[in-house]
mmCIF file of C-alpha atoms in Angstrom:
data_model
loop_
_atom_site.group_PDB
_atom_site.id
_atom_site.type_symbol
_atom_site.label_atom_id
_atom_site.label_comp_id
_atom_site.label_asym_id
_atom_site.label_seq_id
_atom_site.Cartn_x
_atom_site.Cartn_y
_atom_site.Cartn_z
ATOM 1 C CA UNK A 162 55.709 -7.193 -0.053
ATOM 2 C CA UNK A 163 55.068 -5.695 -3.496
ATOM 3 C CA UNK A 164 52.724 -8.586 -4.695
ATOM 4 C CA UNK A 165 50.926 -8.518 -1.511
ATOM 5 C CA UNK A 166 50.138 -4.839 -1.857
ATOM 6 C CA UNK A 167 48.045 -5.379 -5.151
ATOM 7 C CA UNK A 168 46.922 -2.843 -7.631
ATOM 8 C CA UNK A 169 47.212 0.982 -7.060
ATOM 9 C CA UNK A 170 44.705 3.624 -8.327
ATOM 10 C CA UNK A 171 46.783 5.724 -10.775
ATOM 11 C CA UNK A 172 43.714 8.155 -11.143
ATOM 12 C CA UNK A 173 44.653 12.057 -10.696
ATOM 13 C CA UNK A 174 41.230 12.985 -10.938
ATOM 14 C CA UNK A 175 40.227 15.966 -8.923
ATOM 15 C CA UNK A 176 36.981 16.522 -7.001
ATOM 16 C CA UNK A 177 37.004 20.429 -6.726
ATOM 17 C CA UNK A 178 33.449 21.391 -5.838
ATOM 18 C CA UNK A 179 32.269 17.880 -5.116
ATOM 19 C CA UNK A 180 31.195 16.115 -1.826
ATOM 20 C CA UNK A 181 32.183 12.797 -0.692
ATOM 21 C CA UNK A 182 30.654 10.784 2.517
ATOM 22 C CA UNK A 183 32.969 7.884 3.674
ATOM 23 C CA UNK A 184 31.268 5.872 6.603
ATOM 24 C CA UNK A 185 33.788 4.530 9.153
ATOM 25 C CA UNK A 186 36.479 6.791 7.843
ATOM 26 C CA UNK A 187 38.089 7.155 11.353
ATOM 27 C CA UNK A 188 40.169 4.219 11.104
ATOM 28 C CA UNK A 189 41.769 1.547 8.709
ATOM 29 C CA UNK A 190 41.080 1.733 4.867
ATOM 30 C CA UNK A 191 38.127 4.160 5.555
ATOM 31 C CA UNK A 192 40.738 6.646 6.990
ATOM 32 C CA UNK A 193 43.118 6.006 4.251
ATOM 33 C CA UNK A 194 40.522 6.632 1.596
ATOM 34 C CA UNK A 195 39.446 10.007 3.262
ATOM 35 C CA UNK A 196 43.249 11.044 3.340
ATOM 36 C CA UNK A 197 43.561 10.422 -0.397
ATOM 37 C CA UNK A 198 40.263 12.058 -1.408
ATOM 38 C CA UNK A 199 40.947 15.013 0.870
ATOM 39 C CA UNK A 200 43.862 15.734 -1.633
ATOM 40 C CA UNK A 201 41.099 16.116 -4.200
ATOM 41 C CA UNK A 202 37.882 17.589 -2.636
ATOM 42 C CA UNK A 203 35.656 17.956 0.253
ATOM 43 C CA UNK A 204 35.253 14.792 2.536
ATOM 44 C CA UNK A 205 32.497 13.929 5.155
ATOM 45 C CA UNK A 206 34.069 11.330 7.701
ATOM 46 C CA UNK A 207 30.855 9.543 9.276
ATOM 47 C CA UNK A 208 31.415 7.548 12.071
ATOM 48 C CA UNK A 209 30.093 6.495 15.339
ATOM 49 C CA UNK A 210 33.051 7.703 17.566
ATOM 50 C CA UNK A 211 33.248 11.259 17.139
ATOM 51 C CA UNK A 212 36.506 11.727 19.124
ATOM 52 C CA UNK A 213 38.376 9.200 16.996
ATOM 53 C CA UNK A 214 36.852 10.870 13.944
ATOM 54 C CA UNK A 215 38.051 14.252 14.842
ATOM 55 C CA UNK A 216 41.617 12.931 15.645
ATOM 56 C CA UNK A 217 41.728 11.512 11.929
ATOM 57 C CA UNK A 218 40.210 14.384 10.402
ATOM 58 C CA UNK A 219 42.702 16.554 12.193
ATOM 59 C CA UNK A 220 45.392 14.644 11.137
ATOM 60 C CA UNK A 221 44.260 14.659 7.413
ATOM 61 C CA UNK A 222 43.601 18.344 7.489
ATOM 62 C CA UNK A 223 47.139 18.876 8.711
ATOM 63 C CA UNK A 224 48.406 16.833 5.862
ATOM 64 C CA UNK A 225 46.661 17.830 2.988
ATOM 65 C CA UNK A 226 45.977 21.409 4.035
ATOM 66 C CA UNK A 227 42.271 20.679 3.105
ATOM 67 C CA UNK A 228 39.948 22.360 5.755
ATOM 68 C CA UNK A 229 36.818 20.743 4.179
ATOM 69 C CA UNK A 230 37.258 17.512 6.097
ATOM 70 C CA UNK A 231 34.240 17.349 8.290
ATOM 71 C CA UNK A 232 33.264 14.821 10.922
ATOM 72 C CA UNK A 233 29.545 13.985 11.546
ATOM 73 C CA UNK A 234 27.989 11.223 13.783
ATOM 74 C CA UNK A 235 26.660 8.104 12.339
ATOM 75 C CA UNK A 236 25.783 4.769 14.178
ATOM 76 C CA UNK A 237 24.915 2.203 11.765
ATOM 77 C CA UNK A 238 23.509 -0.045 14.480
ATOM 78 C CA UNK A 239 20.941 2.504 15.104
ATOM 79 C CA UNK A 240 18.524 3.606 12.300
ATOM 80 C CA UNK A 241 17.588 6.507 14.541
ATOM 81 C CA UNK A 242 21.294 7.626 14.295
ATOM 82 C CA UNK A 243 21.272 6.961 10.412
ATOM 83 C CA UNK A 244 17.911 9.070 10.012
ATOM 84 C CA UNK A 245 19.363 11.832 12.321
ATOM 85 C CA UNK A 246 22.650 12.010 9.972
ATOM 86 C CA UNK A 247 20.784 11.944 6.786
ATOM 87 C CA UNK A 248 18.545 14.723 8.029
ATOM 88 C CA UNK A 249 21.178 16.915 9.151
ATOM 89 C CA UNK A 250 23.366 16.398 5.967
ATOM 90 C CA UNK A 251 20.524 17.153 3.498
ATOM 91 C CA UNK A 252 19.938 20.407 5.598
ATOM 92 C CA UNK A 253 23.439 21.437 5.490
ATOM 93 C CA UNK A 254 24.653 20.273 2.133
ATOM 94 C CA UNK A 255 23.139 20.929 -1.219
ATOM 95 C CA UNK A 256 25.090 18.333 -3.157
ATOM 96 C CA UNK A 257 26.490 14.747 -2.833
ATOM 97 C CA UNK A 258 28.534 13.385 -5.736
ATOM 98 C CA UNK A 259 30.235 10.196 -3.892
ATOM 99 C CA UNK A 260 29.002 7.711 -1.172
ATOM 100 C CA UNK A 261 31.502 5.205 0.226
ATOM 101 C CA UNK A 262 29.647 2.536 2.355
ATOM 102 C CA UNK A 263 32.904 1.561 3.853
ATOM 103 C CA UNK A 264 32.189 1.005 7.685
ATOM 104 C CA UNK A 265 31.675 -2.517 8.993
ATOM 105 C CA UNK A 266 31.832 -5.041 11.837
ATOM 106 C CA UNK A 267 33.648 -8.448 11.731
ATOM 107 C CA UNK A 268 33.476 -11.499 13.985
ATOM 108 C CA UNK A 269 31.140 -10.134 16.557
ATOM 109 C CA UNK A 270 29.768 -12.210 19.241
ATOM 110 C CA UNK A 271 26.147 -12.478 18.784
ATOM 111 C CA UNK A 272 24.388 -9.288 19.281
ATOM 112 C CA UNK A 273 21.628 -7.078 17.873
ATOM 113 C CA UNK A 274 21.426 -3.673 16.748
ATOM 114 C CA UNK A 275 19.216 -1.212 18.600
ATOM 115 C CA UNK A 276 16.477 -2.382 16.293
ATOM 116 C CA UNK A 277 16.899 -5.740 16.736
ATOM 117 C CA UNK A 278 18.800 -6.940 13.656
ATOM 118 C CA UNK A 279 21.689 -9.326 13.907
ATOM 119 C CA UNK A 280 24.714 -7.033 14.134
ATOM 120 C CA UNK A 281 26.618 -8.150 10.849
ATOM 121 C CA UNK A 282 23.467 -7.917 8.977
ATOM 122 C CA UNK A 283 22.229 -4.838 10.515
ATOM 123 C CA UNK A 284 25.423 -2.719 10.268
ATOM 124 C CA UNK A 285 27.039 -4.212 7.110
ATOM 125 C CA UNK A 286 24.087 -4.432 5.108
ATOM 126 C CA UNK A 287 20.725 -2.705 6.530
ATOM 127 C CA UNK A 288 22.678 0.161 8.038
ATOM 128 C CA UNK A 289 24.093 1.124 4.485
ATOM 129 C CA UNK A 290 20.795 0.208 2.674
ATOM 130 C CA UNK A 291 18.895 2.701 4.818
ATOM 131 C CA UNK A 292 21.634 5.338 4.573
ATOM 132 C CA UNK A 293 21.770 4.909 0.631
ATOM 133 C CA UNK A 294 17.978 5.116 0.321
ATOM 134 C CA UNK A 295 17.837 8.409 2.600
ATOM 135 C CA UNK A 296 20.701 9.991 0.439
ATOM 136 C CA UNK A 297 19.546 8.870 -3.070
ATOM 137 C CA UNK A 298 17.696 11.809 -4.221
ATOM 138 C CA UNK A 299 20.630 14.189 -3.366
ATOM 139 C CA UNK A 300 22.773 11.936 -5.214
ATOM 140 C CA UNK A 301 20.584 11.918 -8.305
ATOM 141 C CA UNK A 302 20.499 15.580 -7.944
ATOM 142 C CA UNK A 303 24.365 16.055 -7.942
ATOM 143 C CA UNK A 304 24.739 13.595 -10.913
ATOM 144 C CA UNK A 305 27.177 12.362 -12.224
ATOM 145 C CA UNK A 306 27.307 10.463 -8.900
ATOM 146 C CA UNK A 307 28.593 7.118 -7.530
ATOM 147 C CA UNK A 308 27.924 4.648 -4.731
ATOM 148 C CA UNK A 309 31.013 2.315 -3.613
ATOM 149 C CA UNK A 310 30.069 -0.665 -1.433
ATOM 150 C CA UNK A 311 32.983 -1.970 0.341
ATOM 151 C CA UNK A 312 32.223 -5.808 0.344
ATOM 152 C CA UNK A 313 34.807 -8.646 0.803
ATOM 153 C CA UNK A 314 36.066 -11.860 -0.966
ATOM 154 C CA UNK A 315 34.162 -13.309 2.133
ATOM 155 C CA UNK A 316 31.022 -13.265 0.057
ATOM 156 C CA UNK A 317 31.869 -16.287 -1.629
ATOM 157 C CA UNK A 318 31.117 -18.150 1.817
ATOM 158 C CA UNK A 319 27.955 -16.481 2.339
ATOM 159 C CA UNK A 320 24.214 -17.291 1.879
ATOM 160 C CA UNK A 321 21.261 -15.136 2.397
ATOM 161 C CA UNK A 322 19.426 -17.505 4.862
ATOM 162 C CA UNK A 323 15.957 -15.843 4.666
ATOM 163 C CA UNK A 324 14.661 -18.476 7.338
ATOM 164 C CA UNK A 325 16.926 -17.151 9.745
ATOM 165 C CA UNK A 326 18.249 -13.639 8.962
ATOM 166 C CA UNK A 327 19.081 -12.865 12.273
ATOM 167 C CA UNK A 328 20.905 -16.288 13.555
ATOM 168 C CA UNK A 329 18.518 -16.635 16.176
ATOM 169 C CA UNK A 330 18.335 -20.414 15.090
ATOM 170 C CA UNK A 331 22.032 -20.846 14.603
ATOM 171 C CA UNK A 332 24.840 -18.560 14.788
ATOM 172 C CA UNK A 333 28.575 -18.428 13.534
ATOM 173 C CA UNK A 334 30.378 -15.221 13.827
ATOM 174 C CA UNK A 335 32.356 -16.084 10.753
ATOM 175 C CA UNK A 336 29.417 -17.043 8.400
ATOM 176 C CA UNK A 337 27.612 -14.138 9.707
ATOM 177 C CA UNK A 338 30.316 -11.778 8.344
ATOM 178 C CA UNK A 339 30.296 -13.750 5.082
ATOM 179 C CA UNK A 340 26.563 -13.501 4.802
ATOM 180 C CA UNK A 341 26.683 -9.606 5.332
ATOM 181 C CA UNK A 342 29.221 -9.326 2.731
ATOM 182 C CA UNK A 343 27.231 -11.274 0.156
ATOM 183 C CA UNK A 344 24.313 -8.980 1.027
ATOM 184 C CA UNK A 345 26.552 -6.100 -0.204
ATOM 185 C CA UNK A 346 27.163 -7.686 -3.451
ATOM 186 C CA UNK A 347 23.582 -8.209 -4.012
ATOM 187 C CA UNK A 348 22.338 -4.958 -2.872
ATOM 188 C CA UNK A 349 24.885 -3.551 -5.469
ATOM 189 C CA UNK A 350 23.794 -5.595 -8.152
ATOM 190 C CA UNK A 351 19.974 -4.741 -7.594
ATOM 191 C CA UNK A 352 20.552 -1.152 -6.927
ATOM 192 C CA UNK A 353 22.375 -0.705 -10.112
ATOM 193 C CA UNK A 354 19.746 -2.643 -12.205
ATOM 194 C CA UNK A 355 17.010 -0.333 -10.802
ATOM 195 C CA UNK A 356 19.003 2.790 -11.552
ATOM 196 C CA UNK A 357 19.692 1.944 -15.228
ATOM 197 C CA UNK A 358 17.467 3.682 -17.380
ATOM 198 C CA UNK A 359 16.969 6.735 -15.177
ATOM 199 C CA UNK A 360 19.007 8.875 -17.352
ATOM 200 C CA UNK A 361 18.504 9.118 -21.224
ATOM 201 C CA UNK A 362 21.853 10.354 -22.355
ATOM 202 C CA UNK A 363 24.405 8.041 -20.292
ATOM 203 C CA UNK A 364 24.757 6.238 -17.320
ATOM 204 C CA UNK A 365 25.277 9.118 -14.923
ATOM 205 C CA UNK A 366 24.633 7.202 -11.592
ATOM 206 C CA UNK A 367 26.650 4.134 -10.805
ATOM 207 C CA UNK A 368 27.083 1.513 -8.001
ATOM 208 C CA UNK A 369 29.954 -0.856 -7.739
ATOM 209 C CA UNK A 370 31.086 -3.005 -4.932
ATOM 210 C CA UNK A 371 34.762 -4.211 -4.242
ATOM 211 C CA UNK A 372 37.115 -6.532 -2.140
ATOM 212 C CA UNK A 373 39.792 -4.150 -0.596
ATOM 213 C CA UNK A 374 42.047 -7.302 0.090
ATOM 214 C CA UNK A 375 43.213 -8.699 3.379
ATOM 215 C CA UNK A 376 44.228 -5.760 5.457
ATOM 216 C CA UNK A 377 46.071 -5.280 8.585
ATOM 217 C CA UNK A 378 43.334 -3.155 10.467
ATOM 218 C CA UNK A 379 41.225 -3.214 13.600
ATOM 219 C CA UNK A 380 38.317 -5.080 11.798
ATOM 220 C CA UNK A 381 39.313 -8.335 13.643
ATOM 221 C CA UNK A 382 39.354 -6.913 17.136
ATOM 222 C CA UNK A 383 36.517 -8.874 18.274
ATOM 223 C CA UNK A 384 38.386 -12.156 17.840
ATOM 224 C CA UNK A 385 41.290 -12.791 20.032
ATOM 225 C CA UNK A 386 42.617 -15.433 17.709
ATOM 226 C CA UNK A 387 42.398 -13.485 14.586
ATOM 227 C CA UNK A 388 43.914 -10.529 16.256
ATOM 228 C CA UNK A 389 47.056 -12.470 17.051
ATOM 229 C CA UNK A 390 47.161 -14.285 13.608
ATOM 230 C CA UNK A 391 46.805 -10.877 11.886
ATOM 231 C CA UNK A 392 50.064 -9.815 14.061
ATOM 232 C CA UNK A 393 51.918 -12.928 13.209
ATOM 233 C CA UNK A 394 51.397 -12.767 9.436
ATOM 234 C CA UNK A 395 51.031 -9.283 9.150
ATOM 235 C CA UNK A 396 53.782 -9.178 6.503
ATOM 236 C CA UNK A 397 51.464 -11.009 4.134
ATOM 237 C CA UNK A 398 48.784 -8.661 4.632
ATOM 238 C CA UNK A 399 48.069 -5.055 2.986
ATOM 239 C CA UNK A 400 48.551 -2.010 4.901
ATOM 240 C CA UNK A 401 45.392 0.134 5.270
ATOM 241 C CA UNK A 402 46.616 2.426 2.648
ATOM 242 C CA UNK A 403 47.036 -0.243 0.299
ATOM 243 C CA UNK A 404 43.732 -1.687 1.037
ATOM 244 C CA UNK A 405 42.055 1.479 0.229
ATOM 245 C CA UNK A 406 43.319 1.766 -3.231
ATOM 246 C CA UNK A 407 40.250 -0.181 -4.739
ATOM 247 C CA UNK A 408 37.650 1.974 -2.880
ATOM 248 C CA UNK A 409 39.491 5.187 -4.324
ATOM 249 C CA UNK A 410 39.677 3.632 -7.703
ATOM 250 C CA UNK A 411 36.038 3.118 -7.586
ATOM 251 C CA UNK A 412 35.449 6.475 -6.832
ATOM 252 C CA UNK A 413 37.330 8.445 -8.909
ATOM 253 C CA UNK A 414 38.627 6.499 -12.139
ATOM 254 C CA UNK A 415 37.336 8.056 -15.232
ATOM 255 C CA UNK A 416 37.203 4.812 -17.015
ATOM 256 C CA UNK A 417 34.425 3.860 -14.638
ATOM 257 C CA UNK A 418 32.222 6.645 -15.351
ATOM 258 C CA UNK A 419 29.666 4.304 -17.091
ATOM 259 C CA UNK A 420 30.444 1.328 -15.420
ATOM 260 C CA UNK A 421 27.765 0.181 -12.917
ATOM 261 C CA UNK A 422 26.812 -3.150 -11.093
ATOM 262 C CA UNK A 423 30.181 -4.673 -11.045
ATOM 263 C CA UNK A 424 32.807 -5.936 -8.530
ATOM 264 C CA UNK A 425 36.368 -5.158 -8.291
ATOM 265 C CA UNK A 426 39.378 -6.236 -6.406
ATOM 266 C CA UNK A 427 42.902 -4.781 -7.033
ATOM 267 C CA UNK A 428 41.640 -2.156 -9.042
ATOM 268 C CA UNK A 429 40.332 -4.284 -11.801
ATOM 269 C CA UNK A 430 37.236 -6.510 -12.260
ATOM 270 C CA UNK A 431 36.970 -9.484 -10.217
ATOM 271 C CA UNK A 432 34.978 -12.803 -9.901
ATOM 272 C CA UNK A 433 31.675 -12.832 -8.243
ATOM 273 C CA UNK A 434 30.247 -16.201 -6.693
ATOM 274 C CA UNK A 435 27.263 -17.814 -8.260
ATOM 275 C CA UNK A 436 25.099 -16.634 -5.322
ATOM 276 C CA UNK A 437 26.338 -12.999 -5.635
ATOM 277 C CA UNK A 438 24.958 -13.291 -9.313
ATOM 278 C CA UNK A 439 21.580 -14.569 -8.266
ATOM 279 C CA UNK A 440 19.091 -11.954 -9.398
ATOM 280 C CA UNK A 441 16.292 -13.661 -7.881
ATOM 281 C CA UNK A 442 17.896 -13.439 -4.519
ATOM 282 C CA UNK A 443 18.959 -9.958 -4.819
ATOM 283 C CA UNK A 444 15.364 -8.900 -5.543
ATOM 284 C CA UNK A 445 13.954 -10.918 -2.534
ATOM 285 C CA UNK A 446 16.738 -9.290 -0.121
ATOM 286 C CA UNK A 447 15.718 -5.719 -1.386
ATOM 287 C CA UNK A 448 11.840 -6.409 -0.646
ATOM 288 C CA UNK A 449 12.927 -7.953 2.728
ATOM 289 C CA UNK A 450 15.316 -5.119 3.626
ATOM 290 C CA UNK A 451 12.646 -2.453 2.898
ATOM 291 C CA UNK A 452 10.284 -4.724 4.838
ATOM 292 C CA UNK A 453 12.586 -4.760 7.910
ATOM 293 C CA UNK A 454 13.485 -0.927 7.796
ATOM 294 C CA UNK A 455 9.755 0.106 7.308
ATOM 295 C CA UNK A 456 10.587 2.018 3.905
ATOM 296 C CA UNK A 457 9.070 1.815 0.478
ATOM 297 C CA UNK A 458 12.022 1.766 -2.404
ATOM 298 C CA UNK A 459 10.544 1.247 -5.643
#
């Protein structure tokens, strides 16, 4: 059990006066990340299901005594919702220090988002890509700031299929998830590259990705087989709290203040697949993502 649990974040860093956004923090590792960070500072839970979000926030407020745990509606499968969330946030909050792009879908039957994107790509990559773009200036104004992208070991099985990004020619739900997690790694790498050199004194703005581990959570809910396998082998899976440790580590660890563009697992650097280190693919994915979302991000 101790071996399966993996590394733990030992940082005691406080976040007084700082603002954190965590997407999909109404359940699973997102909720546990919010629970930990609520002991440190202000947390905004950005999720699609407001009722579940409020239930999670109420539980966290009662446990931590922190009333600055706030729920905001965000549907990453709809760019209109993402823009509305960002607009309201920017009107209400003058600072943003940590953005944790945690929400995700896995093993979905073939479907598309409100904007016609394949669901895994649309939610796991494009939704967070747009959200980060819309909040970037506020993050820059609040520097030092951090962006944390929750990817997965599954990125090793991913490929960016530019000829069929939305799976209209062929589709496999498992591979679609892998492709989207690879996109998370490439996005992180290219974002870090573009941000470097923006500050004269030091790296005050970082972007890192991570693998949370195999976690017993609701993420596999779209697959009956995986749901039963998760129950049968639950002893060999991390709890959501254990799975949240690397997200917390990337968000608060002092030793990562100037570390950017890296990939972590169990609170330490981890191996990235060759496809995840392909700078040309990362640049092309950035360009294609901007085109799909109708934005200019130079």
